[in-house]
Tab-separated table of C-alpha atoms in Angstrom:
chain	number	residue	atom	x	y	z
A	1430	MET	CA	0.000	0.000	0.000
A	1431	GLN	CA	1.412	3.390	-1.016
A	1432	HIS	CA	1.275	5.857	1.860
A	1433	LYS	CA	0.671	9.470	0.862
A	1434	ILE	CA	3.372	11.708	2.305
A	1435	PRO	CA	2.116	15.028	3.706
A	1436	ILE	CA	4.063	18.101	2.717
A	1437	ASN	CA	4.854	18.931	6.349
A	1438	SER	CA	6.885	15.741	6.581
A	1439	VAL	CA	9.473	17.117	4.163
A	1440	THR	CA	12.295	17.415	6.651
A	1441	GLU	CA	15.619	15.635	6.542
A	1442	GLY	CA	15.915	14.886	2.838
A	1443	ASP	CA	14.347	14.543	-0.581
A	1444	ILE	CA	11.309	12.286	-0.452
A	1445	ASN	CA	10.518	12.110	-4.169
A	1446	LEU	CA	7.379	14.216	-4.411
A	1447	THR	CA	7.735	14.407	-8.190
A	1448	ALA	CA	8.500	11.887	-10.946
A	1449	ALA	CA	12.143	12.972	-10.975
A	1450	ARG	CA	13.472	9.872	-9.175
A	1451	LYS	CA	11.653	7.586	-11.608
A	1452	ASP	CA	13.065	9.545	-14.540
A	1453	TRP	CA	16.541	9.346	-13.035
A	1454	LEU	CA	16.358	5.563	-12.649
A	1455	ALA	CA	15.130	5.228	-16.225
A	1456	THR	CA	17.720	7.451	-17.872
A	1457	ALA	CA	20.720	8.182	-15.659
A	1458	VAL	CA	21.972	4.739	-14.579
A	1459	ASP	CA	23.307	1.791	-16.564
A	1460	GLU	CA	21.871	-1.737	-16.667
A	1461	LYS	CA	24.237	-3.180	-14.051
A	1462	THR	CA	23.257	-0.408	-11.655
A	1463	LYS	CA	19.555	-0.947	-12.338
A	1464	VAL	CA	19.866	-4.642	-11.438
A	1465	LEU	CA	21.649	-3.823	-8.183
A	1466	LEU	CA	19.107	-1.122	-7.300
A	1467	GLU	CA	16.266	-3.572	-7.912
A	1468	LYS	CA	17.926	-6.038	-5.505
A	1469	ASP	CA	18.396	-3.260	-2.964
A	1470	ALA	CA	14.699	-2.404	-3.203
A	1471	ARG	CA	13.823	-6.099	-2.883
A	1472	TYR	CA	15.816	-6.952	0.237
A	1473	PHE	CA	15.977	-3.796	2.330
A	1474	LEU	CA	12.992	-2.659	4.352
A	1475	HIS	CA	11.637	0.501	2.755
A	1476	GLN	CA	11.502	3.668	4.873
A	1477	ALA	CA	10.998	7.390	4.482
A	1478	LEU	CA	13.845	9.673	3.388
A	1479	SER	CA	16.115	7.014	1.859
A	1480	THR	CA	14.027	4.793	-0.434
A	1481	PRO	CA	14.461	4.144	-3.306
A	1482	CYS	CA	18.204	4.632	-3.684
A	1483	LEU	CA	19.414	6.428	-6.801
A	1484	ASP	CA	22.835	4.909	-7.458
A	1485	VAL	CA	25.227	2.207	-6.264
A	1486	LEU	CA	28.577	3.289	-4.876
A	1487	ASN	CA	31.873	1.546	-5.466
A	1488	ASP	CA	34.473	3.952	-4.108
A	1489	CYS	CA	34.883	7.005	-1.908
A	1490	ASN	CA	37.904	9.236	-1.586
A	1491	ASP	CA	38.382	12.561	0.170
A	1492	ALA	CA	35.601	14.877	-1.107
A	1493	THR	CA	34.081	12.508	-3.685
A	1494	ILE	CA	32.083	9.302	-4.043
A	1495	THR	CA	32.106	7.122	-7.187
A	1496	SER	CA	29.439	4.743	-8.488
A	1497	VAL	CA	29.923	1.230	-9.890
A	1498	SER	CA	29.503	2.714	-13.364
A	1499	GLY	CA	32.356	5.159	-12.735
A	1500	LYS	CA	30.271	8.288	-12.181
A	1501	LYS	CA	31.910	10.623	-9.685
A	1502	TYR	CA	30.038	12.980	-7.372
A	1503	TYR	CA	31.244	15.739	-5.106
A	1504	ASP	CA	29.539	14.720	-1.872
A	1505	PHE	CA	28.093	17.794	-0.136
A	1506	HIS	CA	25.890	15.583	2.067
A	1507	GLY	CA	27.998	12.815	3.542
A	1508	ASN	CA	25.596	12.124	6.420
A	1509	ASN	CA	27.887	14.574	8.254
A	1510	VAL	CA	30.643	11.976	8.744
A	1511	HIS	CA	33.252	13.181	6.251
A	1512	GLN	CA	34.977	16.047	8.058
A	1513	ILE	CA	38.443	14.609	7.352
A	1514	GLY	CA	37.456	13.252	3.948
A	1515	TYR	CA	36.564	9.761	2.865
A	1516	SER	CA	39.120	6.952	3.173
A	1517	ASN	CA	41.529	9.186	5.056
A	1518	PRO	CA	44.917	7.411	4.715
A	1519	LYS	CA	46.106	8.210	8.237
A	1520	LEU	CA	42.858	6.938	9.699
A	1521	ILE	CA	42.963	3.717	7.695
A	1522	LYS	CA	46.576	3.139	8.750
A	1523	ASN	CA	45.874	3.688	12.456
A	1524	ILE	CA	42.739	1.539	12.458
A	1525	SER	CA	44.557	-1.228	10.601
A	1526	GLN	CA	47.387	-1.184	13.139
A	1527	GLN	CA	44.930	-1.350	16.028
A	1528	LEU	CA	43.148	-4.303	14.432
A	1529	GLN	CA	46.398	-6.253	14.599
A	1530	SER	CA	46.418	-6.134	18.391
A	1531	LEU	CA	43.341	-5.262	20.457
A	1532	SER	CA	40.196	-5.265	18.307
A	1533	PHE	CA	37.634	-5.375	21.135
A	1534	SER	CA	37.553	-4.572	24.828
A	1535	PRO	CA	34.919	-6.462	26.865
A	1536	ARG	CA	33.188	-4.998	29.890
A	1537	ARG	CA	35.075	-4.648	33.207
A	1538	PHE	CA	38.273	-4.047	31.220
A	1539	THR	CA	39.563	-0.823	29.734
A	1540	ASN	CA	42.222	-0.075	27.126
A	1541	GLU	CA	44.800	2.574	26.353
A	1542	PRO	CA	43.199	3.899	23.134
A	1543	ALA	CA	39.891	4.536	24.945
A	1544	ILE	CA	41.672	6.257	27.840
A	1545	ASN	CA	43.712	8.442	25.484
A	1546	PHE	CA	40.603	9.327	23.485
A	1547	ALA	CA	38.644	10.334	26.572
A	1548	GLU	CA	41.577	12.393	27.805
A	1549	LYS	CA	41.795	14.185	24.460
A	1550	LEU	CA	38.071	14.981	24.398
A	1551	ALA	CA	38.283	16.346	27.943
A	1552	SER	CA	41.263	18.529	27.005
A	1553	LEU	CA	39.280	20.136	24.178
A	1554	CYS	CA	36.330	21.111	26.356
A	1555	PRO	CA	36.194	24.145	28.662
A	1556	GLY	CA	35.626	24.291	32.393
A	1557	SER	CA	34.731	21.067	34.156
A	1558	LEU	CA	33.448	19.316	31.009
A	1559	ASN	CA	35.773	16.371	31.401
A	1560	ARG	CA	33.651	13.298	32.115
A	1561	ILE	CA	32.921	11.111	29.111
A	1562	LEU	CA	30.829	8.114	28.139
A	1563	LEU	CA	31.486	6.562	24.738
A	1564	THR	CA	28.825	4.917	22.598
A	1565	PRO	CA	28.558	3.708	18.983
A	1566	ASN	CA	26.021	6.251	17.667
A	1567	GLY	CA	24.561	9.699	18.178
A	1568	SER	CA	21.077	8.532	19.157
A	1569	SER	CA	22.621	6.593	22.042
A	1570	ALA	CA	24.656	9.649	23.053
A	1571	VAL	CA	21.382	11.595	23.269
A	1572	GLY	CA	19.821	8.769	25.275
A	1573	ILE	CA	22.695	8.876	27.749
A	1574	ALA	CA	22.309	12.651	28.043
A	1575	LEU	CA	18.587	12.355	28.771
A	1576	LYS	CA	19.136	9.681	31.423
A	1577	LEU	CA	21.932	11.668	33.016
A	1578	ALA	CA	19.780	14.807	33.127
A	1579	ARG	CA	17.023	12.896	34.939
A	1580	ALA	CA	19.515	11.511	37.429
A	1581	ILE	CA	21.011	14.947	38.124
A	1582	THR	CA	17.820	17.005	38.371
A	1583	LYS	CA	15.361	14.313	39.501
A	1584	LYS	CA	13.035	15.812	36.851
A	1585	PHE	CA	11.844	14.081	33.684
A	1586	LYS	CA	10.490	17.027	31.690
A	1587	VAL	CA	12.439	18.316	28.691
A	1588	VAL	CA	12.119	21.351	26.419
A	1589	SER	CA	13.146	21.084	22.786
A	1590	PHE	CA	12.520	22.887	19.496
A	1591	TRP	CA	10.020	21.963	16.830
A	1592	ASP	CA	11.849	20.830	13.648
A	1593	SER	CA	14.877	19.672	15.632
A	1594	PHE	CA	16.513	16.313	14.990
A	1595	HIS	CA	18.242	14.416	17.794
A	1596	GLY	CA	18.329	10.880	16.414
A	1597	ALA	CA	15.982	8.129	15.263
A	1598	SER	CA	15.589	5.909	18.342
A	1599	LEU	CA	12.370	6.110	20.364
A	1600	ASP	CA	13.850	8.289	23.112
A	1601	ALA	CA	15.528	10.582	20.573
A	1602	ILE	CA	12.401	11.057	18.462
A	1603	SER	CA	10.490	11.770	21.660
A	1604	VAL	CA	12.540	14.920	22.204
A	1605	GLY	CA	12.987	15.614	18.484
A	1606	GLY	CA	10.712	17.980	16.633
A	1607	GLU	CA	10.229	16.338	13.233
A	1608	SER	CA	6.814	14.748	12.861
A	1609	VAL	CA	7.847	12.276	10.152
A	1610	PHE	CA	9.889	10.325	12.704
A	1611	ARG	CA	6.980	9.977	15.123
A	1612	GLU	CA	4.335	8.754	12.687
A	1613	TYR	CA	2.724	5.467	13.865
A	1614	MET	CA	5.018	5.378	16.908
A	1615	GLY	CA	2.329	5.701	19.572
A	1616	PRO	CA	3.152	6.782	23.131
A	1617	LEU	CA	6.648	8.219	23.481
A	1618	LEU	CA	8.500	9.750	26.431
A	1619	PRO	CA	6.190	11.925	28.524
A	1620	GLY	CA	6.953	15.467	29.601
A	1621	ILE	CA	8.306	16.854	26.330
A	1622	GLU	CA	7.529	20.529	25.762
A	1623	ARG	CA	8.353	21.751	22.241
A	1624	ILE	CA	8.576	25.404	21.296
A	1625	PRO	CA	9.045	27.070	17.888
A	1626	PRO	CA	12.720	27.675	17.055
A	1627	PRO	CA	14.356	31.046	16.407
A	1628	VAL	CA	14.754	31.458	12.647
A	1629	THR	CA	15.828	34.406	10.563
A	1630	TYR	CA	13.924	33.939	7.312
A	1631	ARG	CA	10.464	32.560	8.117
A	1632	GLY	CA	8.448	31.150	10.992
A	1633	ILE	CA	6.660	32.420	14.088
A	1634	PHE	CA	9.714	34.195	15.542
A	1635	GLU	CA	11.156	35.414	12.236
A	1636	ASN	CA	13.990	37.830	13.011
A	1637	ASN	CA	12.770	38.176	16.597
A	1638	GLU	CA	14.864	35.943	18.830
A	1639	ASN	CA	13.725	37.856	21.915
A	1640	LYS	CA	10.202	36.505	21.406
A	1641	CYS	CA	11.616	32.981	21.320
A	1642	LEU	CA	13.529	33.667	24.532
A	1643	GLU	CA	10.351	35.079	26.062
A	1644	TYR	CA	8.487	31.899	25.119
A	1645	LEU	CA	11.308	29.720	26.479
A	1646	GLU	CA	11.176	31.498	29.839
A	1647	TYR	CA	7.370	31.286	29.826
A	1648	VAL	CA	7.564	27.482	29.526
A	1649	PHE	CA	10.307	27.235	32.170
A	1650	ALA	CA	8.196	29.325	34.565
A	1651	LYS	CA	4.838	27.686	33.864
A	1652	GLU	CA	6.050	24.097	34.072
A	1653	GLY	CA	8.349	24.707	36.999
A	1654	ASP	CA	9.806	21.220	36.878
A	1655	ILE	CA	11.750	21.195	33.618
A	1656	GLY	CA	14.967	19.215	33.943
A	1657	ALA	CA	16.681	19.822	30.611
A	1658	PHE	CA	16.687	21.923	27.453
A	1659	ILE	CA	18.031	19.872	24.529
A	1660	VAL	CA	18.902	21.767	21.390
A	1661	GLU	CA	21.184	21.847	18.371
A	1662	THR	CA	23.633	24.712	18.878
A	1663	ILE	CA	23.270	25.438	15.167
A	1664	ARG	CA	20.465	23.722	13.276
A	1665	ASN	CA	22.130	21.400	10.778
A	1666	THR	CA	19.344	20.318	8.467
A	1667	ASP	CA	18.256	23.688	7.077
A	1668	VAL	CA	21.130	25.715	8.550
A	1669	GLN	CA	19.614	27.983	11.213
A	1670	ILE	CA	22.212	30.060	13.039
A	1671	PRO	CA	21.161	31.793	16.280
A	1672	SER	CA	22.943	34.942	17.432
A	1673	LYS	CA	25.383	35.178	20.325
A	1674	HIS	CA	22.737	37.211	22.150
A	1675	PHE	CA	20.272	34.326	21.875
A	1676	TRP	CA	22.667	31.771	23.279
A	1677	LYS	CA	23.913	33.987	26.084
A	1678	GLU	CA	20.338	34.647	27.207
A	1679	ALA	CA	19.242	31.018	26.798
A	1680	ARG	CA	22.189	29.908	28.933
A	1681	ASN	CA	21.230	32.484	31.577
A	1682	LEU	CA	17.632	31.257	31.582
A	1683	CYS	CA	18.770	27.675	32.109
A	1684	ASN	CA	20.904	28.830	35.028
A	1685	SER	CA	18.039	30.846	36.541
A	1686	TYR	CA	15.522	28.001	36.392
A	1687	GLY	CA	17.862	25.137	37.260
A	1688	VAL	CA	17.569	23.581	33.800
A	1689	LEU	CA	20.442	21.588	32.315
A	1690	LEU	CA	21.543	22.705	28.842
A	1691	ILE	CA	22.147	19.709	26.554
A	1692	LEU	CA	23.818	20.734	23.301
A	1693	ASP	CA	23.483	18.279	20.433
A	1694	GLU	CA	26.473	18.858	18.143
A	1695	ILE	CA	26.435	15.391	16.602
A	1696	PRO	CA	26.432	16.642	12.961
A	1697	ILE	CA	28.122	20.047	13.390
A	1698	ALA	CA	31.118	19.620	15.701
A	1699	LEU	CA	34.705	18.794	14.724
A	1700	GLY	CA	35.388	21.815	12.543
A	1701	ARG	CA	32.223	21.991	10.460
A	1702	THR	CA	31.535	25.553	11.655
A	1703	GLY	CA	35.185	26.637	11.757
A	1704	LYS	CA	35.520	25.772	15.454
A	1705	MET	CA	36.066	22.378	17.038
A	1706	PHE	CA	32.670	22.818	18.723
A	1707	ALA	CA	29.904	25.143	17.559
A	1708	PHE	CA	29.235	26.461	21.078
A	1709	GLU	CA	32.688	28.104	20.972
A	1710	HIS	CA	31.198	30.740	18.661
A	1711	TYR	CA	28.901	31.850	21.482
A	1712	ASP	CA	31.134	31.947	24.574
A	1713	ILE	CA	28.862	29.544	26.444
A	1714	GLU	CA	29.267	26.092	27.965
A	1715	PRO	CA	26.737	23.265	27.897
A	1716	ASP	CA	26.074	21.066	30.902
A	1717	ILE	CA	26.040	18.031	28.636
A	1718	LEU	CA	27.485	17.779	25.112
A	1719	CYS	CA	26.584	15.107	22.537
A	1720	LEU	CA	29.019	14.238	19.738
A	1721	GLY	CA	28.890	11.655	16.960
A	1722	LYS	CA	28.808	11.116	13.189
A	1723	GLY	CA	32.193	12.436	12.001
A	1724	LEU	CA	33.806	11.510	15.303
A	1725	GLY	CA	34.647	8.116	13.789
A	1726	GLY	CA	36.193	9.647	10.682
A	1727	GLY	CA	33.540	8.263	8.357
A	1728	ILE	CA	34.814	4.712	8.855
A	1729	PHE	CA	33.827	3.546	12.329
A	1730	PRO	CA	30.616	4.498	14.194
A	1731	GLN	CA	31.666	6.486	17.239
A	1732	ALA	CA	29.866	8.942	19.515
A	1733	ALA	CA	30.339	10.456	22.938
A	1734	THR	CA	28.489	12.198	25.745
A	1735	ILE	CA	30.518	14.725	27.728
A	1736	THR	CA	29.453	16.285	31.013
A	1737	ARG	CA	30.757	18.111	34.042
A	1738	ASP	CA	33.028	16.549	36.630
A	1739	GLU	CA	30.593	17.367	39.419
A	1740	TYR	CA	27.979	15.108	37.806
A	1741	ASN	CA	30.173	12.045	38.222
A	1742	VAL	CA	28.071	10.767	41.121
A	1743	PHE	CA	25.990	8.002	39.551
A	1744	GLY	CA	28.291	5.012	39.710
A	1745	ALA	CA	25.353	2.773	40.589
A	1746	VAL	CA	23.293	3.809	37.523
A	1747	SER	CA	23.726	2.260	34.061
A	1748	LEU	CA	23.757	5.447	32.027
A	1749	GLY	CA	25.209	3.824	28.929
A	1750	HIS	CA	26.382	0.228	29.264
A	1751	TYR	CA	26.739	-0.361	25.508
A	1752	THR	CA	28.529	-3.384	24.089
A	1753	HIS	CA	31.062	-1.316	22.141
A	1754	GLU	CA	31.298	1.374	24.826
A	1755	LYS	CA	35.107	1.453	25.036
A	1756	SER	CA	35.873	0.154	21.576
A	1757	PRO	CA	39.612	0.449	20.917
A	1758	ILE	CA	38.858	0.728	17.187
A	1759	GLY	CA	36.327	3.526	17.722
A	1760	ALA	CA	38.699	5.279	20.109
A	1761	ILE	CA	41.559	5.158	17.597
A	1762	ALA	CA	39.193	6.464	14.916
A	1763	GLY	CA	38.070	9.357	17.111
A	1764	LEU	CA	41.536	10.243	18.323
A	1765	THR	CA	42.961	10.161	14.794
A	1766	THR	CA	40.111	12.313	13.474
A	1767	ILE	CA	40.824	15.024	16.052
A	1768	GLN	CA	44.582	14.800	15.487
A	1769	PHE	CA	44.122	15.137	11.728
A	1770	ILE	CA	41.965	18.250	12.155
A	1771	GLU	CA	44.597	19.813	14.401
A	1772	GLU	CA	47.704	18.783	12.473
A	1773	ASN	CA	46.306	19.997	9.146
A	1774	ASN	CA	44.925	23.293	10.464
A	1775	LEU	CA	41.473	22.437	9.144
A	1776	LEU	CA	39.758	24.971	11.401
A	1777	ALA	CA	41.654	27.853	9.763
A	1778	LYS	CA	41.041	26.374	6.311
A	1779	VAL	CA	37.306	26.119	6.945
A	1780	GLN	CA	37.178	29.739	8.068
A	1781	GLU	CA	38.858	30.797	4.815
A	1782	ASP	CA	36.543	28.580	2.749
A	1783	ALA	CA	33.563	30.195	4.493
A	1784	ILE	CA	34.540	33.613	3.147
A	1785	TYR	CA	34.691	32.216	-0.383
A	1786	MET	CA	31.386	30.339	0.014
A	1787	GLN	CA	29.591	33.411	1.293
A	1788	SER	CA	30.880	35.545	-1.572
A	1789	GLU	CA	29.863	33.034	-4.238
A	1790	LEU	CA	26.462	32.193	-2.772
A	1791	ASN	CA	25.629	35.866	-2.315
A	1792	ARG	CA	26.465	36.325	-5.990
A	1793	PHE	CA	24.122	33.457	-6.827
A	1794	GLN	CA	21.375	35.155	-4.840
A	1795	GLU	CA	21.788	38.367	-6.835
A	1796	LYS	CA	21.729	36.383	-10.075
A	1797	PHE	CA	18.818	34.009	-9.413
A	1798	SER	CA	15.430	35.223	-8.185
A	1799	LEU	CA	14.762	31.609	-7.235
A	1800	ILE	CA	17.038	32.089	-4.205
A	1801	GLY	CA	15.221	33.697	-1.304
A	1802	ASP	CA	17.887	33.359	1.376
A	1803	VAL	CA	21.500	32.295	1.858
A	1804	ARG	CA	22.848	31.451	5.301
A	1805	GLY	CA	25.836	29.591	6.583
A	1806	ILE	CA	28.907	29.268	8.734
A	1807	GLY	CA	32.164	27.443	8.079
A	1808	LEU	CA	31.422	24.722	5.531
A	1809	LEU	CA	27.734	24.413	6.409
A	1810	TRP	CA	25.479	26.415	4.060
A	1811	GLY	CA	21.809	26.575	3.198
A	1812	ILE	CA	20.252	28.028	0.053
A	1813	GLU	CA	16.504	28.534	0.439
A	1814	LEU	CA	14.578	28.442	-2.837
A	1815	VAL	CA	11.296	30.337	-3.177
A	1816	LYS	CA	8.725	30.901	-5.901
A	1817	ASP	CA	8.405	34.533	-4.860
A	1818	ARG	CA	10.728	36.571	-2.644
A	1819	ILE	CA	7.847	38.605	-1.262
A	1820	THR	CA	5.532	35.759	-0.265
A	1821	LYS	CA	8.432	33.348	0.416
A	1822	GLU	CA	6.377	30.457	-0.957
A	1823	LYS	CA	8.603	27.391	-0.898
A	1824	ALA	CA	9.929	26.279	-4.297
A	1825	ILE	CA	9.747	22.559	-3.513
A	1826	VAL	CA	9.449	21.207	-7.048
A	1827	GLU	CA	12.195	23.542	-8.226
A	1828	ALA	CA	14.494	22.389	-5.416
A	1829	GLU	CA	14.084	18.789	-6.519
A	1830	LYS	CA	14.805	19.801	-10.115
A	1831	VAL	CA	17.972	21.598	-9.054
A	1832	MET	CA	19.075	18.555	-7.073
A	1833	TYR	CA	18.700	16.220	-10.039
A	1834	ALA	CA	20.346	18.690	-12.397
A	1835	CYS	CA	23.298	18.753	-9.989
A	1836	LEU	CA	23.371	14.977	-9.654
A	1837	LYS	CA	23.579	14.602	-13.421
A	1838	ARG	CA	26.536	17.000	-13.425
A	1839	GLY	CA	28.251	15.294	-10.464
A	1840	LEU	CA	27.195	17.089	-7.265
A	1841	SER	CA	25.186	15.514	-4.437
A	1842	PHE	CA	23.661	17.327	-1.455
A	1843	LYS	CA	20.730	17.171	0.924
A	1844	VAL	CA	17.427	18.909	0.219
A	1845	SER	CA	15.966	19.945	3.568
A	1846	VAL	CA	12.475	21.112	4.617
A	1847	GLY	CA	11.477	20.731	0.988
A	1848	ASN	CA	13.220	23.794	-0.439
A	1849	VAL	CA	16.623	24.278	1.224
A	1850	LEU	CA	19.729	23.075	-0.580
A	1851	GLN	CA	22.065	22.128	2.252
A	1852	LEU	CA	25.755	22.178	1.321
A	1853	SER	CA	28.098	20.303	3.623
A	1854	PRO	CA	31.318	19.142	1.887
A	1855	ALA	CA	34.336	17.395	3.339
A	1856	LEU	CA	36.456	19.894	5.243
A	1857	THR	CA	39.446	18.666	3.234
A	1858	ILE	CA	37.956	19.733	-0.099
A	1859	SER	CA	40.417	21.772	-2.190
A	1860	ARG	CA	39.581	25.252	-3.423
A	1861	VAL	CA	39.647	23.992	-7.017
A	1862	GLU	CA	37.133	21.274	-6.155
A	1863	LEU	CA	34.987	23.766	-4.269
A	1864	MET	CA	34.972	26.097	-7.270
A	1865	ASP	CA	34.068	23.210	-9.593
A	1866	ALA	CA	31.209	22.077	-7.364
A	1867	LEU	CA	29.771	25.578	-7.113
A	1868	GLN	CA	29.986	25.941	-10.888
A	1869	ILE	CA	27.850	22.798	-11.177
A	1870	LEU	CA	25.368	24.343	-8.766
A	1871	GLU	CA	25.300	27.634	-10.687
A	1872	GLU	CA	24.703	25.865	-14.008
A	1873	SER	CA	21.915	23.784	-12.453
A	1874	LEU	CA	20.190	26.790	-10.904
A	1875	ALA	CA	20.342	28.526	-14.295
A	1876	SER	CA	18.853	25.510	-16.076
A	1877	VAL	CA	15.898	25.378	-13.670
A	1878	GLN	CA	15.217	29.107	-13.424
A	1879	ASN	CA	15.368	29.553	-17.196
């Protein structure tokens, strides 16, 4: 039975609202690829946001992915794991060496890679943020954070933003704000209070962050027993960037009402914004920090929850207790990823790339009336397409057309909330490659607008 997808479920990616995917499969892939895609559709359980697949990959290297037919794409999506580029040679070497000795560390034992990794994470964080639990994925890191917050505050209620994404497990979708992940899921965690997020271009609090702060305080005051505020420091999916004023005031409100601030930086930490952590842009500290995705270098699944030293008082509570909790392979992957970012000055490079990206995308906006808004930081950028700049009506069909025009030319990216082209390349991408990718985007925008 074909389930009709409501337009408000257009969130994390393209969901094929037009015939474009069918046309792509009929004309843009060879026979070998078609056979493999048919097998993929036959054996994998279908789900929203990723079915059907559009190509079959054979190779990935640095800023690109290559299909079995030899078609190469600049990957400006990457599921947010490719900060240090795909198949990073140093990472492969270090993981391979670790596999020759200790490949797994069972419970009640520890290992030197895990200890060194935890020590490195603690050294990067400010203040007393130096207690770590490791886990294989971001959703689990969020789950640990939620359990820890309950243990600390003895309160189960949580505030989060509508449209936020904190993972796909039941506890994570309970605090998340995207309705597509909660469909058919029945009762979830109780005590979740969602409020509209601060956005600059559209929405209830458009260009009025103070109203959002006023609403946040209203909920804190009315409920009275909120334990935690979980939020993405910078919204990844459609690139929403709060001001320093917003974050300073939100931190103050959490302090005033005894609410723990949980920052979810799973997709945006590790240099994506030009800082190791996005909260560094705002001169604030979280009470709990969630990391993941690129932490394993795009090879091994690795995540972490970091909290304050004074919260290390729950030795009798199983906050994590995951099978691969102190994986020596994951620890080596995480440690190498951080070392590579530092040794290759990727933070400075990203800051320079951001200047170039802003200049080029602003030029695109002047050239194409289809572009309503451009926003970004570091190597995380969103281009919002509209049918009319006055009404701001979302150009959803046009966004899908631009995406396929780019795919045919060799550029892949995420389409978010239906009409935002989200650009998130490997931080290692060269300036020549960046220029080439943006030329593809410019040509594709021109082909659709004209």
